[in-house]
PDB file of C-alpha atoms in Angstrom:
ATOM      1  CA  UNK A   1     -74.833  77.465  83.131  1.00 63.00           C
ATOM      2  CA  UNK A   2     -74.699  79.311  86.451  1.00 74.00           C
ATOM      3  CA  UNK A   3     -74.183  77.619  89.809  1.00 91.00           C
ATOM      4  CA  UNK A   4     -74.775  80.390  92.310  1.00 91.00           C
ATOM      5  CA  UNK A   5     -74.582  77.961  95.253  1.00 92.00           C
ATOM      6  CA  UNK A   6     -70.961  77.081  94.403  1.00 94.00           C
ATOM      7  CA  UNK A   7     -68.373  79.067  96.367  1.00 93.00           C
ATOM      8  CA  UNK A   8     -64.612  79.091  95.655  1.00 96.00           C
ATOM      9  CA  UNK A   9     -62.787  77.429  98.536  1.00 97.00           C
ATOM     10  CA  UNK A  10     -59.527  75.795  99.537  1.00 97.00           C
ATOM     11  CA  UNK A  11     -59.264  72.600 101.560  1.00 96.00           C
ATOM     12  CA  UNK A  12     -57.319  73.203 104.748  1.00 93.00           C
ATOM     13  CA  UNK A  13     -55.679  69.774 104.872  1.00 85.00           C
ATOM     14  CA  UNK A  14     -54.584  69.516 101.234  1.00 90.00           C
ATOM     15  CA  UNK A  15     -54.577  73.172 100.026  1.00 93.00           C
ATOM     16  CA  UNK A  16     -56.569  71.921  97.034  1.00 96.00           C
ATOM     17  CA  UNK A  17     -58.669  74.622  95.348  1.00 97.00           C
ATOM     18  CA  UNK A  18     -62.197  74.022  94.194  1.00 97.00           C
ATOM     19  CA  UNK A  19     -65.812  74.799  94.970  1.00 97.00           C
ATOM     20  CA  UNK A  20     -68.079  74.101  97.930  1.00 97.00           C
ATOM     21  CA  UNK A  21     -71.771  73.346  97.604  1.00 97.00           C
ATOM     22  CA  UNK A  22     -74.411  72.197 100.081  1.00 97.00           C
ATOM     23  CA  UNK A  23     -74.487  68.483 100.876  1.00 98.00           C
ATOM     24  CA  UNK A  24     -75.772  66.225  98.081  1.00 98.00           C
ATOM     25  CA  UNK A  25     -78.651  63.817  98.714  1.00 98.00           C
ATOM     26  CA  UNK A  26     -79.682  60.726  96.753  1.00 98.00           C
ATOM     27  CA  UNK A  27     -83.417  60.682  97.426  1.00 98.00           C
ATOM     28  CA  UNK A  28     -84.034  57.082  96.310  1.00 98.00           C
ATOM     29  CA  UNK A  29     -81.807  54.190  97.337  1.00 98.00           C
ATOM     30  CA  UNK A  30     -82.189  50.667  98.750  1.00 98.00           C
ATOM     31  CA  UNK A  31     -79.427  50.151 101.283  1.00 98.00           C
ATOM     32  CA  UNK A  32     -79.921  46.395 101.643  1.00 97.00           C
ATOM     33  CA  UNK A  33     -78.931  46.024  97.970  1.00 97.00           C
ATOM     34  CA  UNK A  34     -75.733  48.117  97.951  1.00 97.00           C
ATOM     35  CA  UNK A  35     -72.470  48.761  99.785  1.00 96.00           C
ATOM     36  CA  UNK A  36     -72.982  52.306 101.027  1.00 97.00           C
ATOM     37  CA  UNK A  37     -69.487  52.689 102.469  1.00 95.00           C
ATOM     38  CA  UNK A  38     -68.067  54.566  99.490  1.00 96.00           C
ATOM     39  CA  UNK A  39     -70.959  56.975  98.903  1.00 98.00           C
ATOM     40  CA  UNK A  40     -69.498  59.878 100.886  1.00 98.00           C
ATOM     41  CA  UNK A  41     -66.154  59.615  99.108  1.00 97.00           C
ATOM     42  CA  UNK A  42     -68.068  59.853  95.857  1.00 98.00           C
ATOM     43  CA  UNK A  43     -70.149  62.884  96.719  1.00 98.00           C
ATOM     44  CA  UNK A  44     -73.300  61.619  98.465  1.00 98.00           C
ATOM     45  CA  UNK A  45     -73.678  62.921 102.011  1.00 98.00           C
ATOM     46  CA  UNK A  46     -77.207  61.679 102.670  1.00 98.00           C
ATOM     47  CA  UNK A  47     -79.620  59.126 101.295  1.00 98.00           C
ATOM     48  CA  UNK A  48     -83.306  58.310 101.531  1.00 98.00           C
ATOM     49  CA  UNK A  49     -83.985  54.580 101.675  1.00 98.00           C
ATOM     50  CA  UNK A  50     -87.337  53.983  99.992  1.00 98.00           C
ATOM     51  CA  UNK A  51     -87.941  50.344 100.813  1.00 98.00           C
ATOM     52  CA  UNK A  52     -86.157  48.192 103.352  1.00 98.00           C
ATOM     53  CA  UNK A  53     -86.465  46.317 106.625  1.00 98.00           C
ATOM     54  CA  UNK A  54     -87.450  48.947 109.219  1.00 98.00           C
ATOM     55  CA  UNK A  55     -85.792  47.043 112.078  1.00 98.00           C
ATOM     56  CA  UNK A  56     -82.505  46.705 110.205  1.00 98.00           C
ATOM     57  CA  UNK A  57     -82.586  50.333 109.102  1.00 98.00           C
ATOM     58  CA  UNK A  58     -83.235  51.484 112.661  1.00 97.00           C
ATOM     59  CA  UNK A  59     -80.129  49.600 113.824  1.00 97.00           C
ATOM     60  CA  UNK A  60     -77.738  51.130 111.287  1.00 96.00           C
ATOM     61  CA  UNK A  61     -74.951  53.110 112.976  1.00 93.00           C
ATOM     62  CA  UNK A  62     -74.719  56.866 112.605  1.00 92.00           C
ATOM     63  CA  UNK A  63     -72.225  58.328 110.187  1.00 94.00           C
ATOM     64  CA  UNK A  64     -72.012  59.065 106.482  1.00 97.00           C
ATOM     65  CA  UNK A  65     -74.084  58.905 104.509  1.00 98.00           C
ATOM     66  CA  UNK A  66     -76.803  60.251 106.788  1.00 97.00           C
ATOM     67  CA  UNK A  67     -79.888  58.101 106.397  1.00 98.00           C
ATOM     68  CA  UNK A  68     -83.579  58.866 106.345  1.00 98.00           C
ATOM     69  CA  UNK A  69     -85.825  55.924 105.579  1.00 98.00           C
ATOM     70  CA  UNK A  70     -89.349  54.874 104.742  1.00 98.00           C
ATOM     71  CA  UNK A  71     -89.150  51.384 106.179  1.00 98.00           C
ATOM     72  CA  UNK A  72     -91.159  48.707 104.424  1.00 98.00           C
ATOM     73  CA  UNK A  73     -93.150  48.995 101.214  1.00 98.00           C
ATOM     74  CA  UNK A  74     -96.862  49.214 102.052  1.00 98.00           C
ATOM     75  CA  UNK A  75     -98.643  46.974  99.554  1.00 98.00           C
ATOM     76  CA  UNK A  76    -101.166  44.103  99.342  1.00 98.00           C
ATOM     77  CA  UNK A  77    -100.634  40.337  99.027  1.00 98.00           C
ATOM     78  CA  UNK A  78     -99.332  39.652  95.535  1.00 97.00           C
ATOM     79  CA  UNK A  79     -98.777  43.343  94.884  1.00 98.00           C
ATOM     80  CA  UNK A  80     -95.435  44.906  94.045  1.00 98.00           C
ATOM     81  CA  UNK A  81     -92.821  44.120  95.314  1.00 98.00           C
ATOM     82  CA  UNK A  82     -94.219  41.113  97.183  1.00 97.00           C
ATOM     83  CA  UNK A  83     -92.410  37.933  96.146  1.00 94.00           C
ATOM     84  CA  UNK A  84     -89.519  39.603  94.314  1.00 95.00           C
ATOM     85  CA  UNK A  85     -86.120  38.029  94.947  1.00 95.00           C
ATOM     86  CA  UNK A  86     -84.653  41.396  95.975  1.00 95.00           C
ATOM     87  CA  UNK A  87     -87.523  42.151  98.368  1.00 96.00           C
ATOM     88  CA  UNK A  88     -87.566  39.677 101.267  1.00 96.00           C
ATOM     89  CA  UNK A  89     -90.691  39.539 103.376  1.00 96.00           C
ATOM     90  CA  UNK A  90     -89.110  41.883 105.924  1.00 97.00           C
ATOM     91  CA  UNK A  91     -89.302  44.797 103.450  1.00 98.00           C
ATOM     92  CA  UNK A  92     -93.023  44.363 102.729  1.00 98.00           C
ATOM     93  CA  UNK A  93     -96.063  45.162 104.888  1.00 98.00           C
ATOM     94  CA  UNK A  94     -99.592  44.334 103.804  1.00 98.00           C
ATOM     95  CA  UNK A  95    -102.420  46.837 104.045  1.00 98.00           C
ATOM     96  CA  UNK A  96    -105.675  44.979 103.486  1.00 98.00           C
ATOM     97  CA  UNK A  97    -107.811  46.875 106.000  1.00 98.00           C
ATOM     98  CA  UNK A  98    -108.469  50.607 105.697  1.00 98.00           C
ATOM     99  CA  UNK A  99    -108.796  50.956 109.458  1.00 97.00           C
ATOM    100  CA  UNK A 100    -107.481  54.174 110.989  1.00 94.00           C
ATOM    101  CA  UNK A 101    -107.306  52.454 114.389  1.00 95.00           C
ATOM    102  CA  UNK A 102    -103.965  51.276 115.783  1.00 95.00           C
ATOM    103  CA  UNK A 103    -103.272  47.582 116.199  1.00 97.00           C
ATOM    104  CA  UNK A 104    -105.673  46.265 113.557  1.00 98.00           C
ATOM    105  CA  UNK A 105    -104.164  43.290 111.713  1.00 97.00           C
ATOM    106  CA  UNK A 106    -102.884  44.444 108.291  1.00 98.00           C
ATOM    107  CA  UNK A 107    -104.537  47.778 108.977  1.00 98.00           C
ATOM    108  CA  UNK A 108    -103.417  51.052 107.408  1.00 98.00           C
ATOM    109  CA  UNK A 109    -102.741  52.758 110.739  1.00 98.00           C
ATOM    110  CA  UNK A 110    -100.915  49.676 112.058  1.00 98.00           C
ATOM    111  CA  UNK A 111     -98.543  49.619 109.081  1.00 98.00           C
ATOM    112  CA  UNK A 112     -97.825  53.342 109.327  1.00 98.00           C
ATOM    113  CA  UNK A 113     -97.257  53.165 113.077  1.00 98.00           C
ATOM    114  CA  UNK A 114     -94.768  50.323 112.712  1.00 98.00           C
ATOM    115  CA  UNK A 115     -92.619  52.309 110.288  1.00 98.00           C
ATOM    116  CA  UNK A 116     -92.914  55.533 112.287  1.00 98.00           C
ATOM    117  CA  UNK A 117     -92.059  53.805 115.566  1.00 98.00           C
ATOM    118  CA  UNK A 118     -88.918  52.390 113.918  1.00 98.00           C
ATOM    119  CA  UNK A 119     -87.810  55.913 113.030  1.00 98.00           C
ATOM    120  CA  UNK A 120     -89.146  56.346 109.500  1.00 98.00           C
ATOM    121  CA  UNK A 121     -89.174  59.910 108.160  1.00 98.00           C
ATOM    122  CA  UNK A 122     -91.457  59.078 105.236  1.00 98.00           C
ATOM    123  CA  UNK A 123     -93.981  56.360 104.361  1.00 98.00           C
ATOM    124  CA  UNK A 124     -93.736  54.399 101.073  1.00 98.00           C
ATOM    125  CA  UNK A 125     -96.764  52.959  99.273  1.00 98.00           C
ATOM    126  CA  UNK A 126     -96.671  50.755  96.186  1.00 98.00           C
ATOM    127  CA  UNK A 127     -99.195  51.745  93.505  1.00 98.00           C
ATOM    128  CA  UNK A 128     -97.728  49.569  90.746  1.00 98.00           C
ATOM    129  CA  UNK A 129    -100.872  48.377  88.992  1.00 98.00           C
ATOM    130  CA  UNK A 130     -98.876  46.909  86.094  1.00 97.00           C
ATOM    131  CA  UNK A 131     -97.351  44.337  88.451  1.00 97.00           C
ATOM    132  CA  UNK A 132    -100.366  43.171  90.439  1.00 97.00           C
ATOM    133  CA  UNK A 133    -103.058  44.398  92.837  1.00 98.00           C
ATOM    134  CA  UNK A 134    -102.708  47.707  94.679  1.00 98.00           C
ATOM    135  CA  UNK A 135    -104.178  49.376  97.758  1.00 98.00           C
ATOM    136  CA  UNK A 136    -107.825  50.354  97.545  1.00 98.00           C
ATOM    137  CA  UNK A 137    -108.753  54.023  97.512  1.00 98.00           C
ATOM    138  CA  UNK A 138    -109.966  53.669 101.095  1.00 98.00           C
ATOM    139  CA  UNK A 139    -106.743  52.033 102.266  1.00 98.00           C
ATOM    140  CA  UNK A 140    -104.602  54.615 100.466  1.00 98.00           C
ATOM    141  CA  UNK A 141    -106.585  57.452 102.060  1.00 98.00           C
ATOM    142  CA  UNK A 142    -106.165  55.836 105.468  1.00 98.00           C
ATOM    143  CA  UNK A 143    -102.399  55.469 104.965  1.00 98.00           C
ATOM    144  CA  UNK A 144    -102.063  59.141 103.989  1.00 98.00           C
ATOM    145  CA  UNK A 145    -104.231  60.274 106.918  1.00 98.00           C
ATOM    146  CA  UNK A 146    -102.327  58.082 109.378  1.00 98.00           C
ATOM    147  CA  UNK A 147     -98.972  59.289 108.072  1.00 98.00           C
ATOM    148  CA  UNK A 148    -100.110  62.907 108.269  1.00 98.00           C
ATOM    149  CA  UNK A 149    -101.144  62.361 111.876  1.00 98.00           C
ATOM    150  CA  UNK A 150     -97.606  61.108 112.578  1.00 98.00           C
ATOM    151  CA  UNK A 151     -96.122  64.118 110.758  1.00 98.00           C
ATOM    152  CA  UNK A 152     -94.757  62.042 107.873  1.00 98.00           C
ATOM    153  CA  UNK A 153     -95.030  62.606 104.123  1.00 98.00           C
ATOM    154  CA  UNK A 154     -96.059  59.757 101.811  1.00 98.00           C
ATOM    155  CA  UNK A 155     -94.074  58.728  98.743  1.00 98.00           C
ATOM    156  CA  UNK A 156     -95.526  56.391  96.112  1.00 98.00           C
ATOM    157  CA  UNK A 157     -94.290  54.175  93.328  1.00 98.00           C
ATOM    158  CA  UNK A 158     -97.088  55.069  90.893  1.00 98.00           C
ATOM    159  CA  UNK A 159     -97.170  52.996  87.723  1.00 98.00           C
ATOM    160  CA  UNK A 160    -100.018  51.796  85.558  1.00 98.00           C
ATOM    161  CA  UNK A 161    -103.196  53.448  84.253  1.00 97.00           C
ATOM    162  CA  UNK A 162    -104.516  56.124  86.586  1.00 97.00           C
ATOM    163  CA  UNK A 163    -102.018  55.586  89.393  1.00 98.00           C
ATOM    164  CA  UNK A 164    -100.355  59.011  89.185  1.00 98.00           C
ATOM    165  CA  UNK A 165    -103.778  60.657  89.364  1.00 98.00           C
ATOM    166  CA  UNK A 166    -104.707  58.426  92.309  1.00 98.00           C
ATOM    167  CA  UNK A 167    -101.555  59.483  94.119  1.00 98.00           C
ATOM    168  CA  UNK A 168    -102.274  63.170  93.551  1.00 98.00           C
ATOM    169  CA  UNK A 169    -105.910  62.837  94.624  1.00 98.00           C
ATOM    170  CA  UNK A 170    -104.929  60.999  97.801  1.00 98.00           C
ATOM    171  CA  UNK A 171    -102.414  63.659  98.832  1.00 98.00           C
ATOM    172  CA  UNK A 172     -99.211  61.710  98.180  1.00 98.00           C
ATOM    173  CA  UNK A 173     -96.361  64.197  98.639  1.00 98.00           C
ATOM    174  CA  UNK A 174     -93.707  62.651  96.388  1.00 98.00           C
ATOM    175  CA  UNK A 175     -93.491  60.235  93.474  1.00 99.00           C
ATOM    176  CA  UNK A 176     -90.622  57.773  93.905  1.00 98.00           C
ATOM    177  CA  UNK A 177     -90.042  57.802  90.144  1.00 98.00           C
ATOM    178  CA  UNK A 178     -90.703  60.311  87.406  1.00 98.00           C
ATOM    179  CA  UNK A 179     -93.662  58.744  85.555  1.00 98.00           C
ATOM    180  CA  UNK A 180     -92.268  56.751  82.642  1.00 98.00           C
ATOM    181  CA  UNK A 181     -94.891  54.293  81.457  1.00 97.00           C
ATOM    182  CA  UNK A 182     -97.083  56.860  79.672  1.00 97.00           C
ATOM    183  CA  UNK A 183     -97.124  60.581  78.892  1.00 98.00           C
ATOM    184  CA  UNK A 184     -98.563  62.661  81.730  1.00 98.00           C
ATOM    185  CA  UNK A 185    -101.412  64.915  80.646  1.00 98.00           C
ATOM    186  CA  UNK A 186    -101.293  68.677  81.063  1.00 98.00           C
ATOM    187  CA  UNK A 187    -104.208  68.454  83.498  1.00 98.00           C
ATOM    188  CA  UNK A 188    -102.362  65.931  85.674  1.00 98.00           C
ATOM    189  CA  UNK A 189     -99.184  68.009  85.535  1.00 98.00           C
ATOM    190  CA  UNK A 190    -101.100  71.087  86.634  1.00 98.00           C
ATOM    191  CA  UNK A 191    -102.713  69.189  89.518  1.00 98.00           C
ATOM    192  CA  UNK A 192     -99.361  67.776  90.651  1.00 98.00           C
ATOM    193  CA  UNK A 193     -97.684  71.180  90.630  1.00 98.00           C
ATOM    194  CA  UNK A 194    -100.640  72.870  92.331  1.00 98.00           C
ATOM    195  CA  UNK A 195    -100.559  70.228  95.062  1.00 98.00           C
ATOM    196  CA  UNK A 196     -96.864  70.889  95.670  1.00 98.00           C
ATOM    197  CA  UNK A 197     -95.948  67.329  94.765  1.00 98.00           C
ATOM    198  CA  UNK A 198     -92.274  66.516  94.165  1.00 98.00           C
ATOM    199  CA  UNK A 199     -90.916  63.948  91.701  1.00 99.00           C
ATOM    200  CA  UNK A 200     -87.734  61.949  92.285  1.00 99.00           C
ATOM    201  CA  UNK A 201     -85.876  61.766  88.983  1.00 98.00           C
ATOM    202  CA  UNK A 202     -84.578  58.120  88.658  1.00 98.00           C
ATOM    203  CA  UNK A 203     -84.105  58.653  84.908  1.00 98.00           C
ATOM    204  CA  UNK A 204     -80.974  56.552  84.442  1.00 98.00           C
ATOM    205  CA  UNK A 205     -82.671  53.250  85.333  1.00 98.00           C
ATOM    206  CA  UNK A 206     -84.596  53.465  82.041  1.00 98.00           C
ATOM    207  CA  UNK A 207     -83.681  52.826  78.437  1.00 97.00           C
ATOM    208  CA  UNK A 208     -85.515  53.307  75.150  1.00 98.00           C
ATOM    209  CA  UNK A 209     -89.109  54.552  75.131  1.00 98.00           C
ATOM    210  CA  UNK A 210     -89.444  54.517  78.937  1.00 98.00           C
ATOM    211  CA  UNK A 211     -86.443  56.826  79.234  1.00 98.00           C
ATOM    212  CA  UNK A 212     -87.748  59.192  76.560  1.00 98.00           C
ATOM    213  CA  UNK A 213     -91.159  59.381  78.229  1.00 98.00           C
ATOM    214  CA  UNK A 214     -89.632  59.948  81.676  1.00 98.00           C
ATOM    215  CA  UNK A 215     -87.440  62.797  80.406  1.00 98.00           C
ATOM    216  CA  UNK A 216     -90.363  64.374  78.527  1.00 98.00           C
ATOM    217  CA  UNK A 217     -92.627  64.115  81.583  1.00 98.00           C
ATOM    218  CA  UNK A 218     -89.989  65.598  83.880  1.00 99.00           C
ATOM    219  CA  UNK A 219     -89.283  68.387  81.403  1.00 98.00           C
ATOM    220  CA  UNK A 220     -92.969  69.328  81.377  1.00 98.00           C
ATOM    221  CA  UNK A 221     -93.241  69.060  85.170  1.00 98.00           C
ATOM    222  CA  UNK A 222     -90.149  71.183  85.814  1.00 98.00           C
ATOM    223  CA  UNK A 223     -91.174  73.777  83.234  1.00 98.00           C
ATOM    224  CA  UNK A 224     -94.400  74.300  85.191  1.00 98.00           C
ATOM    225  CA  UNK A 225     -92.480  74.873  88.413  1.00 98.00           C
ATOM    226  CA  UNK A 226     -92.609  71.326  89.766  1.00 98.00           C
ATOM    227  CA  UNK A 227     -90.196  70.385  92.539  1.00 98.00           C
ATOM    228  CA  UNK A 228     -87.568  67.912  91.317  1.00 99.00           C
ATOM    229  CA  UNK A 229     -85.452  65.720  93.604  1.00 99.00           C
ATOM    230  CA  UNK A 230     -82.293  63.956  92.455  1.00 99.00           C
ATOM    231  CA  UNK A 231     -82.577  60.228  92.995  1.00 98.00           C
ATOM    232  CA  UNK A 232     -81.185  57.138  91.317  1.00 98.00           C
ATOM    233  CA  UNK A 233     -82.994  54.063  92.722  1.00 98.00           C
ATOM    234  CA  UNK A 234     -79.540  52.848  93.724  1.00 98.00           C
ATOM    235  CA  UNK A 235     -79.629  49.082  94.088  1.00 97.00           C
ATOM    236  CA  UNK A 236     -81.772  48.692  90.975  1.00 96.00           C
ATOM    237  CA  UNK A 237     -79.397  47.268  88.380  1.00 93.00           C
ATOM    238  CA  UNK A 238     -75.927  48.491  87.501  1.00 93.00           C
ATOM    239  CA  UNK A 239     -75.657  52.054  88.752  1.00 97.00           C
ATOM    240  CA  UNK A 240     -72.545  53.907  89.941  1.00 97.00           C
ATOM    241  CA  UNK A 241     -72.063  54.305  93.674  1.00 97.00           C
ATOM    242  CA  UNK A 242     -71.952  58.041  94.262  1.00 98.00           C
ATOM    243  CA  UNK A 243     -73.020  60.994  92.149  1.00 98.00           C
ATOM    244  CA  UNK A 244     -74.341  59.538  88.895  1.00 98.00           C
ATOM    245  CA  UNK A 245     -73.150  61.514  85.860  1.00 98.00           C
ATOM    246  CA  UNK A 246     -75.699  59.821  83.608  1.00 98.00           C
ATOM    247  CA  UNK A 247     -78.538  60.841  85.926  1.00 98.00           C
ATOM    248  CA  UNK A 248     -77.270  64.427  85.867  1.00 98.00           C
ATOM    249  CA  UNK A 249     -77.073  64.432  82.062  1.00 98.00           C
ATOM    250  CA  UNK A 250     -80.640  63.116  81.862  1.00 98.00           C
ATOM    251  CA  UNK A 251     -81.800  65.830  84.265  1.00 98.00           C
ATOM    252  CA  UNK A 252     -80.067  68.448  82.126  1.00 98.00           C
ATOM    253  CA  UNK A 253     -81.795  67.004  79.046  1.00 98.00           C
ATOM    254  CA  UNK A 254     -85.075  67.429  80.932  1.00 98.00           C
ATOM    255  CA  UNK A 255     -84.306  71.119  81.410  1.00 98.00           C
ATOM    256  CA  UNK A 256     -83.153  70.853  85.037  1.00 98.00           C
ATOM    257  CA  UNK A 257     -79.983  72.908  84.665  1.00 96.00           C
ATOM    258  CA  UNK A 258     -77.739  75.216  86.666  1.00 95.00           C
ATOM    259  CA  UNK A 259     -79.188  76.263  89.993  1.00 96.00           C
ATOM    260  CA  UNK A 260     -82.208  73.973  89.465  1.00 97.00           C
ATOM    261  CA  UNK A 261     -79.861  70.999  89.094  1.00 98.00           C
ATOM    262  CA  UNK A 262     -78.034  71.910  92.307  1.00 97.00           C
ATOM    263  CA  UNK A 263     -81.388  72.381  94.062  1.00 98.00           C
ATOM    264  CA  UNK A 264     -82.440  68.861  93.039  1.00 98.00           C
ATOM    265  CA  UNK A 265     -79.155  67.491  94.413  1.00 98.00           C
ATOM    266  CA  UNK A 266     -79.206  69.435  97.681  1.00 98.00           C
ATOM    267  CA  UNK A 267     -82.901  69.460  98.645  1.00 98.00           C
ATOM    268  CA  UNK A 268     -82.908  68.067 102.215  1.00 98.00           C
ATOM    269  CA  UNK A 269     -86.251  66.217 101.820  1.00 98.00           C
ATOM    270  CA  UNK A 270     -87.620  64.572 103.888  1.00 97.00           C
ATOM    271  CA  UNK A 271     -85.605  66.629 106.330  1.00 96.00           C
ATOM    272  CA  UNK A 272     -86.580  70.273 106.549  1.00 93.00           C
ATOM    273  CA  UNK A 273     -83.065  71.652 106.931  1.00 94.00           C
ATOM    274  CA  UNK A 274     -79.848  70.747 105.090  1.00 92.00           C
ATOM    275  CA  UNK A 275     -76.877  69.099 106.717  1.00 92.00           C
ATOM    276  CA  UNK A 276     -74.571  71.807 108.062  1.00 88.00           C
ATOM    277  CA  UNK A 277     -71.604  69.842 109.408  1.00 95.00           C
ATOM    278  CA  UNK A 278     -70.529  68.581 105.980  1.00 97.00           C
ATOM    279  CA  UNK A 279     -70.337  70.100 102.525  1.00 97.00           C
ATOM    280  CA  UNK A 280     -69.772  68.953  98.977  1.00 98.00           C
ATOM    281  CA  UNK A 281     -66.316  69.702  97.581  1.00 98.00           C
ATOM    282  CA  UNK A 282     -65.457  69.573  93.887  1.00 98.00           C
ATOM    283  CA  UNK A 283     -61.887  70.274  92.839  1.00 96.00           C
ATOM    284  CA  UNK A 284     -60.999  72.627  90.019  1.00 93.00           C
ATOM    285  CA  UNK A 285     -62.724  75.551  88.378  1.00 90.00           C
ATOM    286  CA  UNK A 286     -66.491  75.559  87.957  1.00 91.00           C
ATOM    287  CA  UNK A 287     -67.300  74.796  84.301  1.00 91.00           C
ATOM    288  CA  UNK A 288     -70.090  76.431  82.313  1.00 84.00           C
ATOM    289  CA  UNK A 289     -70.833  73.803  79.658  1.00 88.00           C
ATOM    290  CA  UNK A 290     -73.725  71.466  80.555  1.00 86.00           C
ATOM    291  CA  UNK A 291     -71.858  68.221  79.874  1.00 86.00           C
ATOM    292  CA  UNK A 292     -68.796  69.478  81.702  1.00 95.00           C
ATOM    293  CA  UNK A 293     -70.895  70.447  84.726  1.00 95.00           C
ATOM    294  CA  UNK A 294     -72.317  66.922  84.936  1.00 97.00           C
ATOM    295  CA  UNK A 295     -68.819  65.412  84.772  1.00 96.00           C
ATOM    296  CA  UNK A 296     -67.451  67.931  87.280  1.00 97.00           C
ATOM    297  CA  UNK A 297     -70.227  67.284  89.806  1.00 97.00           C
ATOM    298  CA  UNK A 298     -69.732  63.527  89.461  1.00 97.00           C
ATOM    299  CA  UNK A 299     -66.219  64.027  90.896  1.00 97.00           C
ATOM    300  CA  UNK A 300     -67.582  65.481  94.135  1.00 98.00           C
ATOM    301  CA  UNK A 301     -66.648  64.297  97.594  1.00 98.00           C
ATOM    302  CA  UNK A 302     -68.031  64.995 101.060  1.00 98.00           C
ATOM    303  CA  UNK A 303     -65.833  66.916 103.517  1.00 97.00           C
ATOM    304  CA  UNK A 304     -66.342  68.543 106.918  1.00 97.00           C
ATOM    305  CA  UNK A 305     -67.487  72.113 106.385  1.00 96.00           C
ATOM    306  CA  UNK A 306     -64.876  73.364 108.848  1.00 96.00           C
ATOM    307  CA  UNK A 307     -62.168  72.029 106.530  1.00 96.00           C
ATOM    308  CA  UNK A 308     -63.085  74.513 103.793  1.00 97.00           C
ATOM    309  CA  UNK A 309     -61.889  78.108 103.641  1.00 96.00           C
ATOM    310  CA  UNK A 310     -63.634  80.502 101.336  1.00 95.00           C
ATOM    311  CA  UNK A 311     -61.418  82.214  98.763  1.00 94.00           C
ATOM    312  CA  UNK A 312     -62.510  85.674  97.592  1.00 80.00           C
TER     313      UNK A 312
END
């Protein structure tokens, strides 16, 4: 396994030798469900919150990890995650009117504007048909159009018959989870890749058949050139705070290895440029075995870039 983005370095403060990589990003977390204070020490420099209270997220202080957020889930009354114990009303916004006009009660444009005005960098829609009603085609189109007008991509939780295809047809930029509830057809895979859609991995939240399907779907998507983003859905169950070795091993099983694995970890989405003030540091020699690479990367920490000196 080659990791061409890893450079041999020495830490100025400790003289410890190791490798530097670009900053790691967890592209799917829920900050209101976790203690994020230890993430940087455990290798995560930036996170993307994909469902939280936009007002609370806007008030979070600057620092590490750097935060980009979607704000509230856009859904319908009784639709996912409305009514869940982990999703208070502040993290849900209803879209029952497909209006593109601002200020309409429960309108698509109104919901998008609220998140954008709070500082959202992406808009999250819930298309979880297995858990209740979902946005109509008209409302989904209006959300995507309104988000595009505000310069924001749309990410969707797509689950249930036909929801992945709906997301692709509507122009959703990113799937919040690798599809896991059913095999994805070759036609759908081709459409997703052709559209430039990205899939956030979130493989480690699954067990059994769901996990096997998710890995198989991601393997097929990546093999066709699909863009893969590392993400854990941190806050959903018992997951390690920091770089998740099990998620990395599942990505490797899906064929996302070497430079592709590092690309999934370091993709700045939804930002367009990576963080440059901090880097990932991993002590010791860079391994070549797949399992060893996953373990090695899980020992990463975030350090100021200026603290690292390249060793030739």
